[in-house]
Structures are given as C-alpha cells and as structure tokens.
Amino acid sequence: MTCANRRAWIEVDTGALRHNLIQLRRLLPEGCGLLAVVKANAYGHGAAECAAVCQQAGVRAFAVATAAEGAALRERGIAGEILVLGYSGAEAVPLLSRYCLSQAVVSLDHARLLNACGLPLRVHWKVDTGMHRLGFAWDRPEVLASAFACQHLQVCGLFTHLSDAEAPDPESRSRTQTQIDRFFQMVQYLRSAGYEPGILHLQGSYGLLNYGGIPGCGWVRAGIALYGLLSSPQDTTRFSADLRPVLSLRARVAQVHTLQAGEPAGYDGAFTAQRPSRLALVTIGYADGWPRSLSRGRGRVLVRGQSAPIAGLICMDQLLADVTGIAGVSPGDTVTLIGRDGDACLTAGEAAQAADTITNELLSRLGERLERVLTNQSGDAPAL
Ligand SMILES: *Cc1c(COP(=O)(O)O)cnc(C)c1O
C-alpha cells in the first residue's frame, strides 16, 4: 500500500464502482440511462473522482445538491447533464447558467423567480407526488403547465421522488404505486395540452431495486447502490444486483500504551482497564466524520486482521482502540474503520447501525480532511 505516510484516508475502489454501474444498468429497460447521483461529495467518496470514473464508463448524466457542487464538477471536466436537485434561489442563476447546469424547479413562484434573472437556464420540473418535500402539486397540473410560459427556462425534464420505495410492506408499495400513477397523470396532462415535459425520471436506488424498469423513463437516479451499498444492511430488495462496496476508510496507529488494571484512559475516565491492557491511539476522530456515538465499545476497528473495540470517548482528531488481544500492534500499523483487512471485514452498514443511522449519512459526513485515494482492488471491469 502506498499510504505509509498518510494520517487517515479513504480508498475508492474504481473497479467496484465500474462493476456496480454494469450491475445496475442490467436492470434498466431499453432507452433508460443511469444518472449518477454524486451530491455531498459523492456520498463522501469524492465527487470529481467518482464522476470521472462514471463518465469514462459512459455515464452522461449526474446529479448534485447545489449549484456550487455542479460548478466544481464542470471545473473538473465533467460534461453532459448536471442536474441540481436541491433548491436554488435567484442568486445561483449566474453560476447555473455559466456552467450550463440544470436546475430542479419546484413551484410556479420558483420558476418566475429564476426566469426573472433573464439568463438562459436549463430546468427539470419537480413534481410533488406525495412526499411533500419539493415540487409542483401533482393535482394542479394547470399550474405546472403555466410555468412553460417562462421564456428563459429551457424545459429538459420532469421528475418526482419516491418516499417509500425501500419498504416491502403492502401499504408502502401501494403508496409508491400511487406516486408513480400521479406522476404519469401529470405527464399525460402536459402532453395532451401540447407541452413536452422532456426526459422523465422518478426512481432512486431503491426505486430501481424494488420496482425494476418503468416504461417511459429516461433515467434512473442511482446514489447509494452505485457505491455498492444499501441504506440499511438488513434491507432486502425485490431485484438483486451483485453490488460491491466502493469505499474503505483507514487510519494509522500512532502510539501503543500499556495500562495496568484499574488505570483510566481518555476524557472523563470513560475507559478503565479491567485487566492489564494495551491501547492503540488511532489517527482519526469525529472531525473526520467518525461518529462520536461509536465511543465506549459501540464501534470497532480492525488491526492486523483482527477486531478491536473503541475504548472510551472518541476525540475530535483521534481515538483509542483496545488491542489487548492482538499480538504485535505497533506504531505505523494500518487501522481499518470500513473495509477489509486480511480475512476480516467491517462494513459501512455495521458502523452505521451501531451509530444509529444509515450508510448514506455515515458516508456523506466523512470529512474534507480525509484524502481520497483511487485503487482498483476489485480487479477491473471492461470499459463500456
Ligand atoms: C439523493 C437522491 C437520489 C439518490 O438516492 P439513493 O437512494 O441514494 O439512490 C435520487 N433522487 C433524489 C431527488 C435525491 O435527492
């Protein structure tokens, strides 16, 4: 490994990313493309790096949360469609227009606000089909139709977001089907009134994995599945894809301490040695995005291919691991927080569950301070 002088870093397995792209594309119907969701620094993986790998593999559409995220991708050479999913006010229009980004437009007021800037702007209309997050109301299609009068807005697409696609119970499935029906009612209304809605898209990862291809859609917006994960490890999906985790998180042992039984360590005496112990100081902390809620043995790390519980309270930039049972732990050893070490493996799902959250949150909070290192551990997949 070429990481001998790094403090704490993320390894991005580009072979796994390409592999996941191929697996997900297999589920798409004819004429439907994969849009790579790379918001929040590609769920912590590194947006420019991941988007470049996807682009190389033939992906022509990307989604981000903010205009600034989109502009940063363009600066790094990402072409094709870049859709800003989150709300942008009038102040973002010069940036959106200059970088040829597409903006989600969520209401008639929003459309008029952006149109009033007088700059040409690509837009995708967002329809609220029941989630009540963002969007034009599904049952007032004439309101959306009137937004087509905004002369500076170039309508490129129409989309909605499913709120319950991950849940297999009949009520959730019926709510999802209702959302799908409402979306296509809107499409029908617009087309019969002579308005062309452009490219249609409504599924994220779970929408695809639980509902398969939906005829008429031009894109599926894949986020978490592209990174080889489900949001919660116990989730099951109707269609299975052989997904491989893309991200590993590693740090280093800086020092090893020998404690006698009864000796405390760390802040607030949150750890007291119950027996003669050895503690390894690991070079990563909550400011790097490793949740403090994994303190006091709720989380664990891998050292020398073995599991070591986190001892005491996680600090801002470092943590202690109890390596009493592991022979030979020394300064400079690599510590794995997510990923494989020999035969042992620690998944993002396990850490997320222990921290009482989902993989999406755990990964997207991994900090700027972590260097992103591209690797190809999975072996390569053929370019498309
Ligand atoms: C984040 C997001 C996605 C991707 O969701 P995943 O579950 O990670 O695939 C898709 N669509 C919208 C509107 C989003 O905000």
Short mmCIF file of C-alpha atoms and ligand atoms in Angstrom, two decimals:
data_model
loop_
_atom_site.label_atom_id
_atom_site.label_comp_id
_atom_site.label_asym_id
_atom_site.label_seq_id
_atom_site.Cartn_x
_atom_site.Cartn_y
_atom_site.Cartn_z
CA MET A 1 0.00 0.00 0.00
CA THR A 2 1.32 3.42 -0.94
CA CYS A 3 -0.26 5.13 2.03
CA ALA A 4 2.59 4.78 4.53
CA ASN A 5 2.75 8.46 5.38
CA ARG A 6 -0.95 9.23 5.44
CA ARG A 7 -2.80 10.03 8.65
CA ALA A 8 -6.33 8.97 7.70
CA TRP A 9 -7.68 8.31 4.23
CA ILE A 10 -10.43 6.91 2.03
CA GLU A 11 -9.69 4.30 -0.62
CA VAL A 12 -12.08 4.46 -3.57
CA ASP A 13 -12.19 1.17 -5.44
CA THR A 14 -12.76 2.32 -9.02
CA GLY A 15 -13.14 -1.28 -10.24
CA ALA A 16 -16.01 -1.77 -7.78
CA LEU A 17 -17.64 1.45 -8.99
CA ARG A 18 -17.48 0.32 -12.62
CA HIS A 19 -18.76 -3.11 -11.60
CA ASN A 20 -21.78 -1.56 -9.81
CA LEU A 21 -22.55 0.58 -12.86
CA ILE A 22 -22.71 -2.52 -15.02
CA GLN A 23 -24.87 -4.38 -12.49
CA LEU A 24 -27.36 -1.53 -12.19
CA ARG A 25 -27.52 -0.95 -15.94
CA ARG A 26 -28.61 -4.56 -16.35
CA LEU A 27 -31.83 -3.67 -14.54
CA LEU A 28 -32.63 -0.71 -16.80
CA PRO A 29 -35.12 -1.05 -19.61
CA GLU A 30 -34.22 -0.20 -23.19
CA GLY A 31 -33.74 3.54 -23.66
CA CYS A 32 -33.26 4.27 -19.97
CA GLY A 33 -29.89 5.59 -18.79
CA LEU A 34 -28.23 5.72 -15.42
CA LEU A 35 -27.87 9.13 -13.80
CA ALA A 36 -25.06 9.05 -11.22
CA VAL A 37 -26.00 10.89 -8.04
CA VAL A 38 -22.78 12.46 -6.80
CA LYS A 39 -24.18 15.01 -4.33
CA ALA A 40 -22.44 15.56 -0.98
CA ASN A 41 -19.04 14.75 -2.46
CA ALA A 42 -20.44 11.52 -3.94
CA TYR A 43 -21.67 10.34 -0.52
CA GLY A 44 -18.19 11.04 0.85
CA HIS A 45 -16.38 9.11 -1.89
CA GLY A 46 -15.06 12.18 -3.76
CA ALA A 47 -17.40 13.70 -6.36
CA ALA A 48 -14.89 14.66 -9.06
CA GLU A 49 -13.12 11.31 -8.87
CA CYS A 50 -16.31 9.22 -8.95
CA ALA A 51 -17.95 11.32 -11.66
CA ALA A 52 -14.82 10.97 -13.80
CA VAL A 53 -14.89 7.16 -13.45
CA CYS A 54 -18.61 7.13 -14.36
CA GLN A 55 -18.06 9.46 -17.30
CA GLN A 56 -15.30 7.21 -18.60
CA ALA A 57 -17.72 4.29 -18.35
CA GLY A 58 -20.27 6.13 -20.48
CA VAL A 59 -22.46 7.91 -17.92
CA ARG A 60 -23.83 11.16 -19.39
CA ALA A 61 -25.94 12.48 -16.53
CA PHE A 62 -25.09 13.45 -12.96
CA ALA A 63 -26.95 14.94 -10.03
CA VAL A 64 -25.73 17.18 -7.23
CA ALA A 65 -27.43 19.05 -4.40
CA THR A 66 -26.20 22.60 -5.04
CA ALA A 67 -25.10 24.86 -7.88
CA ALA A 68 -21.61 25.09 -6.36
CA GLU A 69 -21.28 21.29 -6.40
CA GLY A 70 -22.26 21.29 -10.06
CA ALA A 71 -19.84 24.08 -10.99
CA ALA A 72 -17.00 22.20 -9.25
CA LEU A 73 -17.72 19.13 -11.40
CA ARG A 74 -17.60 21.19 -14.60
CA GLU A 75 -14.26 22.66 -13.47
CA ARG A 76 -13.01 19.08 -13.19
CA GLY A 77 -14.05 18.23 -16.75
CA ILE A 78 -17.44 16.59 -16.27
CA ALA A 79 -19.61 17.01 -19.39
CA GLY A 80 -23.20 16.05 -20.11
CA GLU A 81 -26.18 16.85 -17.92
CA ILE A 82 -25.57 18.01 -14.36
CA LEU A 83 -28.85 18.37 -12.50
CA VAL A 84 -29.07 20.38 -9.28
CA LEU A 85 -31.64 18.53 -7.16
CA GLY A 86 -31.83 20.98 -4.27
CA TYR A 87 -33.49 24.39 -4.15
CA SER A 88 -31.53 27.27 -5.69
CA GLY A 89 -32.56 30.91 -5.35
CA ALA A 90 -32.08 33.72 -7.86
CA GLU A 91 -28.53 34.33 -6.60
CA ALA A 92 -27.48 30.96 -8.07
CA VAL A 93 -28.69 31.67 -11.62
CA PRO A 94 -25.47 33.24 -12.99
CA LEU A 95 -23.50 30.20 -11.83
CA LEU A 96 -26.12 27.74 -13.13
CA SER A 97 -26.22 29.47 -16.49
CA ARG A 98 -22.46 29.92 -16.87
CA TYR A 99 -21.74 26.25 -16.14
CA CYS A 100 -24.72 25.00 -18.12
CA LEU A 101 -26.22 23.23 -15.10
CA SER A 102 -29.84 22.11 -15.00
CA GLN A 103 -31.90 23.28 -12.04
CA ALA A 104 -34.82 21.49 -10.39
CA VAL A 105 -37.73 23.94 -10.32
CA VAL A 106 -40.26 23.29 -7.60
CA SER A 107 -43.14 25.78 -7.95
CA LEU A 108 -44.58 28.48 -10.19
CA ASP A 109 -43.10 31.17 -7.92
CA HIS A 110 -39.74 29.47 -8.17
CA ALA A 111 -39.99 29.33 -11.96
CA ARG A 112 -40.86 33.03 -12.17
CA LEU A 113 -38.06 33.97 -9.76
CA LEU A 114 -35.44 32.15 -11.85
CA ASN A 115 -36.93 33.35 -15.13
CA ALA A 116 -36.80 36.97 -13.96
CA CYS A 117 -32.99 36.80 -13.94
CA GLY A 118 -33.16 36.88 -17.73
CA LEU A 119 -30.38 34.33 -18.28
CA PRO A 120 -30.94 31.14 -20.28
CA LEU A 121 -31.41 28.27 -17.83
CA ARG A 122 -31.98 24.54 -18.27
CA VAL A 123 -34.63 23.21 -15.90
CA HIS A 124 -36.27 19.98 -14.80
CA TRP A 125 -39.74 20.42 -13.29
CA LYS A 126 -40.01 18.67 -9.94
CA VAL A 127 -43.43 17.24 -9.11
CA ASP A 128 -44.56 16.53 -5.55
CA THR A 129 -46.48 13.27 -5.86
CA GLY A 130 -46.89 12.74 -2.12
CA MET A 131 -43.55 13.05 -0.36
CA HIS A 132 -44.15 16.75 0.38
CA ARG A 133 -40.52 17.69 0.16
CA LEU A 134 -40.12 19.76 -3.03
CA GLY A 135 -42.27 20.10 -6.10
CA PHE A 136 -45.33 21.34 -8.01
CA ALA A 137 -48.50 19.75 -6.62
CA TRP A 138 -49.42 16.67 -8.67
CA ASP A 139 -53.12 17.53 -8.55
CA ARG A 140 -52.74 21.05 -10.02
CA PRO A 141 -51.26 20.22 -13.42
CA GLU A 142 -52.54 23.50 -14.91
CA VAL A 143 -50.17 25.36 -12.55
CA LEU A 144 -47.17 23.46 -13.89
CA ALA A 145 -48.45 23.96 -17.44
CA SER A 146 -48.46 27.72 -16.90
CA ALA A 147 -44.76 27.60 -15.90
CA PHE A 148 -43.94 26.66 -19.50
CA ALA A 149 -44.55 30.34 -20.33
CA CYS A 150 -41.25 31.29 -18.65
CA GLN A 151 -39.27 32.21 -21.75
CA HIS A 152 -35.75 31.91 -20.31
CA LEU A 153 -36.32 28.43 -18.90
CA GLN A 154 -35.49 25.59 -21.25
CA VAL A 155 -37.53 22.59 -20.12
CA CYS A 156 -35.33 19.47 -20.20
CA GLY A 157 -37.13 17.08 -17.91
CA LEU A 158 -39.83 16.21 -15.40
CA PHE A 159 -39.25 14.21 -12.24
CA THR A 160 -40.52 13.20 -8.84
CA HIS A 161 -39.08 11.38 -5.83
CA LEU A 162 -40.48 8.27 -4.18
CA SER A 163 -40.80 8.39 -0.40
CA ASP A 164 -41.33 4.69 0.43
CA ALA A 165 -39.52 2.76 -2.28
CA GLU A 166 -37.29 0.92 0.21
CA ALA A 167 -40.16 -0.65 2.15
CA PRO A 168 -41.60 -4.01 1.02
CA ASP A 169 -44.86 -3.93 3.04
CA PRO A 170 -48.11 -3.68 1.07
CA GLU A 171 -49.03 -0.21 2.35
CA SER A 172 -45.69 1.24 1.27
CA ARG A 173 -45.94 -0.49 -2.08
CA SER A 174 -49.38 0.94 -2.60
CA ARG A 175 -48.21 4.46 -1.65
CA THR A 176 -45.35 4.09 -4.14
CA GLN A 177 -47.69 2.91 -6.88
CA THR A 178 -49.90 5.91 -6.17
CA GLN A 179 -46.90 8.23 -6.59
CA ILE A 180 -45.99 6.56 -9.89
CA ASP A 181 -49.59 6.89 -11.13
CA ARG A 182 -49.80 10.56 -10.13
CA PHE A 183 -46.53 11.26 -11.94
CA PHE A 184 -47.76 9.73 -15.18
CA GLN A 185 -51.10 11.53 -14.85
CA MET A 186 -49.11 14.76 -14.83
CA VAL A 187 -47.14 13.63 -17.90
CA GLN A 188 -50.38 12.74 -19.66
CA TYR A 189 -51.97 16.10 -18.85
CA LEU A 190 -48.98 18.08 -20.11
CA ARG A 191 -48.62 16.10 -23.32
CA SER A 192 -52.29 16.31 -24.16
CA ALA A 193 -52.16 20.07 -23.54
CA GLY A 194 -49.28 20.31 -26.01
CA TYR A 195 -46.38 20.70 -23.56
CA GLU A 196 -43.31 18.48 -23.94
CA PRO A 197 -42.00 17.53 -20.49
CA GLY A 198 -38.63 16.22 -21.73
CA ILE A 199 -36.82 13.36 -20.05
CA LEU A 200 -38.79 11.57 -17.28
CA HIS A 201 -37.24 10.15 -14.10
CA LEU A 202 -38.60 9.09 -10.75
CA GLN A 203 -36.56 6.22 -9.29
CA GLY A 204 -33.55 6.26 -6.99
CA SER A 205 -31.61 3.16 -5.98
CA TYR A 206 -34.48 1.52 -4.09
CA GLY A 207 -36.98 2.53 -6.72
CA LEU A 208 -34.94 0.57 -9.25
CA LEU A 209 -34.14 -2.38 -6.99
CA ASN A 210 -37.75 -2.81 -5.84
CA TYR A 211 -39.72 -1.78 -8.93
CA GLY A 212 -37.42 -2.59 -11.85
CA GLY A 213 -37.65 -0.70 -15.10
CA ILE A 214 -40.61 1.65 -15.54
CA PRO A 215 -41.50 2.19 -19.21
CA GLY A 216 -41.20 5.76 -20.42
CA CYS A 217 -38.46 6.81 -18.03
CA GLY A 218 -35.24 8.18 -19.47
CA TRP A 219 -33.14 7.93 -16.31
CA VAL A 220 -32.81 6.18 -13.00
CA ARG A 221 -31.04 8.34 -10.41
CA ALA A 222 -28.73 5.95 -8.59
CA GLY A 223 -26.90 7.03 -5.46
CA ILE A 224 -26.27 4.61 -2.64
CA ALA A 225 -26.42 1.47 -4.82
CA LEU A 226 -23.79 2.93 -7.14
CA TYR A 227 -21.49 2.99 -4.12
CA GLY A 228 -22.23 -0.70 -3.56
CA LEU A 229 -24.43 -0.36 -0.51
CA LEU A 230 -27.98 -0.32 0.75
CA SER A 231 -29.00 2.33 3.27
CA SER A 232 -29.53 -0.31 5.97
CA PRO A 233 -27.82 -3.71 5.84
CA GLN A 234 -30.98 -5.59 6.82
CA ASP A 235 -32.95 -4.21 3.84
CA THR A 236 -33.92 -6.69 1.17
CA THR A 237 -34.87 -5.80 -2.39
CA ARG A 238 -37.06 -7.45 -4.99
CA PHE A 239 -34.41 -7.40 -7.71
CA SER A 240 -30.92 -8.27 -6.64
CA ALA A 241 -27.75 -6.80 -8.01
CA ASP A 242 -24.31 -8.06 -7.11
CA LEU A 243 -23.05 -4.79 -5.62
CA ARG A 244 -19.56 -4.25 -4.23
CA PRO A 245 -18.72 -1.58 -1.63
CA VAL A 246 -16.55 1.11 -3.19
CA LEU A 247 -15.19 2.83 -0.08
CA SER A 248 -12.67 1.77 2.56
CA LEU A 249 -11.72 4.05 5.45
CA ARG A 250 -8.35 3.71 7.08
CA ALA A 251 -6.11 5.42 9.63
CA ARG A 252 -2.96 4.59 11.47
CA VAL A 253 -1.68 3.55 14.89
CA ALA A 254 0.41 6.43 16.26
CA GLN A 255 1.27 5.03 19.68
CA VAL A 256 0.59 1.98 21.86
CA HIS A 257 0.03 2.33 25.63
CA THR A 258 0.30 -0.38 28.27
CA LEU A 259 -2.13 0.04 31.16
CA GLN A 260 -2.44 -1.74 34.48
CA ALA A 261 -5.80 -2.97 35.69
CA GLY A 262 -7.75 -0.05 37.17
CA GLU A 263 -6.00 2.67 35.10
CA PRO A 264 -8.21 5.11 33.17
CA ALA A 265 -7.66 6.40 29.62
CA GLY A 266 -9.04 9.27 27.58
CA TYR A 267 -11.51 12.01 28.53
CA ASP A 268 -13.67 11.68 31.62
CA GLY A 269 -12.21 8.30 32.56
CA ALA A 270 -14.73 6.82 30.13
CA PHE A 271 -12.42 3.82 29.80
CA THR A 272 -10.91 2.00 32.76
CA ALA A 273 -8.71 -1.03 32.15
CA GLN A 274 -10.43 -4.10 33.61
CA ARG A 275 -7.21 -6.11 33.19
CA PRO A 276 -3.66 -5.35 32.08
CA SER A 277 -4.38 -3.76 28.69
CA ARG A 278 -2.84 -2.32 25.58
CA LEU A 279 -4.49 0.64 23.87
CA ALA A 280 -3.65 1.87 20.38
CA LEU A 281 -4.00 5.58 19.61
CA VAL A 282 -5.62 5.79 16.14
CA THR A 283 -5.28 8.89 13.93
CA ILE A 284 -8.92 9.63 13.14
CA GLY A 285 -11.70 11.34 15.10
CA TYR A 286 -15.15 12.83 14.94
CA ALA A 287 -13.93 15.88 12.99
CA ASP A 288 -13.13 13.43 10.21
CA GLY A 289 -16.76 12.29 10.35
CA TRP A 290 -16.34 9.20 12.50
CA PRO A 291 -19.40 9.35 14.77
CA ARG A 292 -18.71 10.05 18.45
CA SER A 293 -21.67 7.81 19.24
CA LEU A 294 -19.40 4.84 18.44
CA SER A 295 -17.47 5.56 21.67
CA ARG A 296 -17.29 3.12 24.63
CA GLY A 297 -17.11 -0.05 22.61
CA ARG A 298 -20.17 0.61 20.44
CA GLY A 299 -17.86 0.73 17.41
CA ARG A 300 -14.83 -1.32 16.50
CA VAL A 301 -11.85 -1.19 14.16
CA LEU A 302 -9.60 -3.77 12.52
CA VAL A 303 -5.89 -4.00 13.21
CA ARG A 304 -3.67 -6.79 11.91
CA GLY A 305 -6.76 -8.54 10.58
CA GLN A 306 -8.45 -8.63 13.99
CA SER A 307 -11.27 -6.73 15.63
CA ALA A 308 -10.58 -4.18 18.40
CA PRO A 309 -13.32 -2.27 20.27
CA ILE A 310 -13.12 1.52 20.52
CA ALA A 311 -12.05 2.40 24.07
CA GLY A 312 -13.52 5.38 25.91
CA LEU A 313 -14.64 8.55 24.15
CA ILE A 314 -13.78 9.32 20.53
CA CYS A 315 -11.92 12.66 20.34
CA MET A 316 -12.01 15.31 17.61
CA ASP A 317 -8.94 14.03 15.78
CA GLN A 318 -8.11 10.66 17.34
CA LEU A 319 -9.49 7.66 19.17
CA LEU A 320 -8.28 4.75 21.28
CA ALA A 321 -8.79 1.10 20.40
CA ASP A 322 -8.37 -1.76 22.87
CA VAL A 323 -5.81 -4.04 21.18
CA THR A 324 -5.10 -6.15 24.27
CA GLY A 325 -5.84 -9.42 22.49
CA ILE A 326 -3.93 -8.62 19.30
CA ALA A 327 -0.25 -9.52 19.13
CA GLY A 328 2.35 -7.14 17.78
CA VAL A 329 0.33 -3.96 17.25
CA SER A 330 2.85 -1.16 16.65
CA PRO A 331 3.00 2.49 15.60
CA GLY A 332 2.54 2.79 11.84
CA ASP A 333 0.11 -0.13 11.59
CA THR A 334 -2.86 0.49 9.31
CA VAL A 335 -6.24 0.61 11.05
CA THR A 336 -9.40 -0.19 9.09
CA LEU A 337 -12.67 1.51 10.07
CA ILE A 338 -14.59 0.45 6.94
CA GLY A 339 -13.38 -2.26 4.61
CA ARG A 340 -11.34 -5.40 4.51
CA ASP A 341 -8.18 -6.29 6.45
CA GLY A 342 -6.99 -9.81 5.67
CA ASP A 343 -9.92 -12.13 6.29
CA ALA A 344 -11.74 -9.63 8.48
CA CYS A 345 -14.21 -7.09 7.18
CA LEU A 346 -16.04 -4.17 8.70
CA THR A 347 -18.96 -2.87 6.68
CA ALA A 348 -20.32 0.67 6.47
CA GLY A 349 -23.70 -0.87 7.29
CA GLU A 350 -22.44 -2.28 10.58
CA ALA A 351 -20.88 1.03 11.64
CA ALA A 352 -23.98 2.96 10.55
CA GLN A 353 -26.25 0.66 12.51
CA ALA A 354 -24.07 0.92 15.63
CA ALA A 355 -24.21 4.72 15.27
CA ASP A 356 -28.00 4.57 14.91
CA THR A 357 -28.05 5.93 11.37
CA ILE A 358 -27.97 4.84 7.72
CA THR A 359 -24.96 4.33 5.46
CA ASN A 360 -25.92 7.44 3.45
CA GLU A 361 -25.40 9.68 6.48
CA LEU A 362 -22.29 7.93 7.79
CA LEU A 363 -20.52 8.17 4.43
CA SER A 364 -21.65 11.64 3.38
CA ARG A 365 -20.28 13.08 6.63
CA LEU A 366 -16.77 11.73 6.08
CA GLY A 367 -14.67 14.85 6.16
CA GLU A 368 -12.68 17.01 3.81
CA ARG A 369 -9.55 16.22 5.81
CA LEU A 370 -9.54 12.62 4.55
CA GLU A 371 -7.54 12.18 1.40
CA ARG A 372 -9.31 10.21 -1.36
CA VAL A 373 -7.03 7.57 -2.88
CA LEU A 374 -8.10 5.74 -6.04
CA THR A 375 -7.43 1.99 -6.03
CA ASN A 376 -8.64 -0.95 -8.10
CA GLN A 377 -8.99 -3.78 -5.57
CA SER A 378 -11.90 -5.48 -7.31
CA GLY A 379 -9.97 -6.14 -10.46
CA ASP A 380 -11.14 -4.23 -13.46
CA ALA A 381 -14.35 -4.41 -15.33
CA PRO A 382 -14.35 -3.88 -19.08
CA ALA A 383 -14.92 -0.31 -20.19
CA LEU A 384 -18.32 0.25 -21.76
C1 LIG B 1 -30.29 11.61 -3.16
C2 LIG B 1 -31.33 11.48 -4.20
C3 LIG B 1 -31.35 10.36 -5.04
C4 LIG B 1 -30.44 9.16 -4.85
O1 LIG B 1 -30.97 8.34 -3.81
P1 LIG B 1 -30.32 6.93 -3.47
O2 LIG B 1 -31.33 6.30 -2.57
O3 LIG B 1 -29.03 7.19 -2.78
O4 LIG B 1 -30.14 6.20 -4.75
C5 LIG B 1 -32.27 10.34 -6.07
N1 LIG B 1 -33.14 11.35 -6.25
C6 LIG B 1 -33.16 12.44 -5.44
C7 LIG B 1 -34.15 13.52 -5.71
C8 LIG B 1 -32.27 12.54 -4.38
O5 LIG B 1 -32.31 13.61 -3.58
#
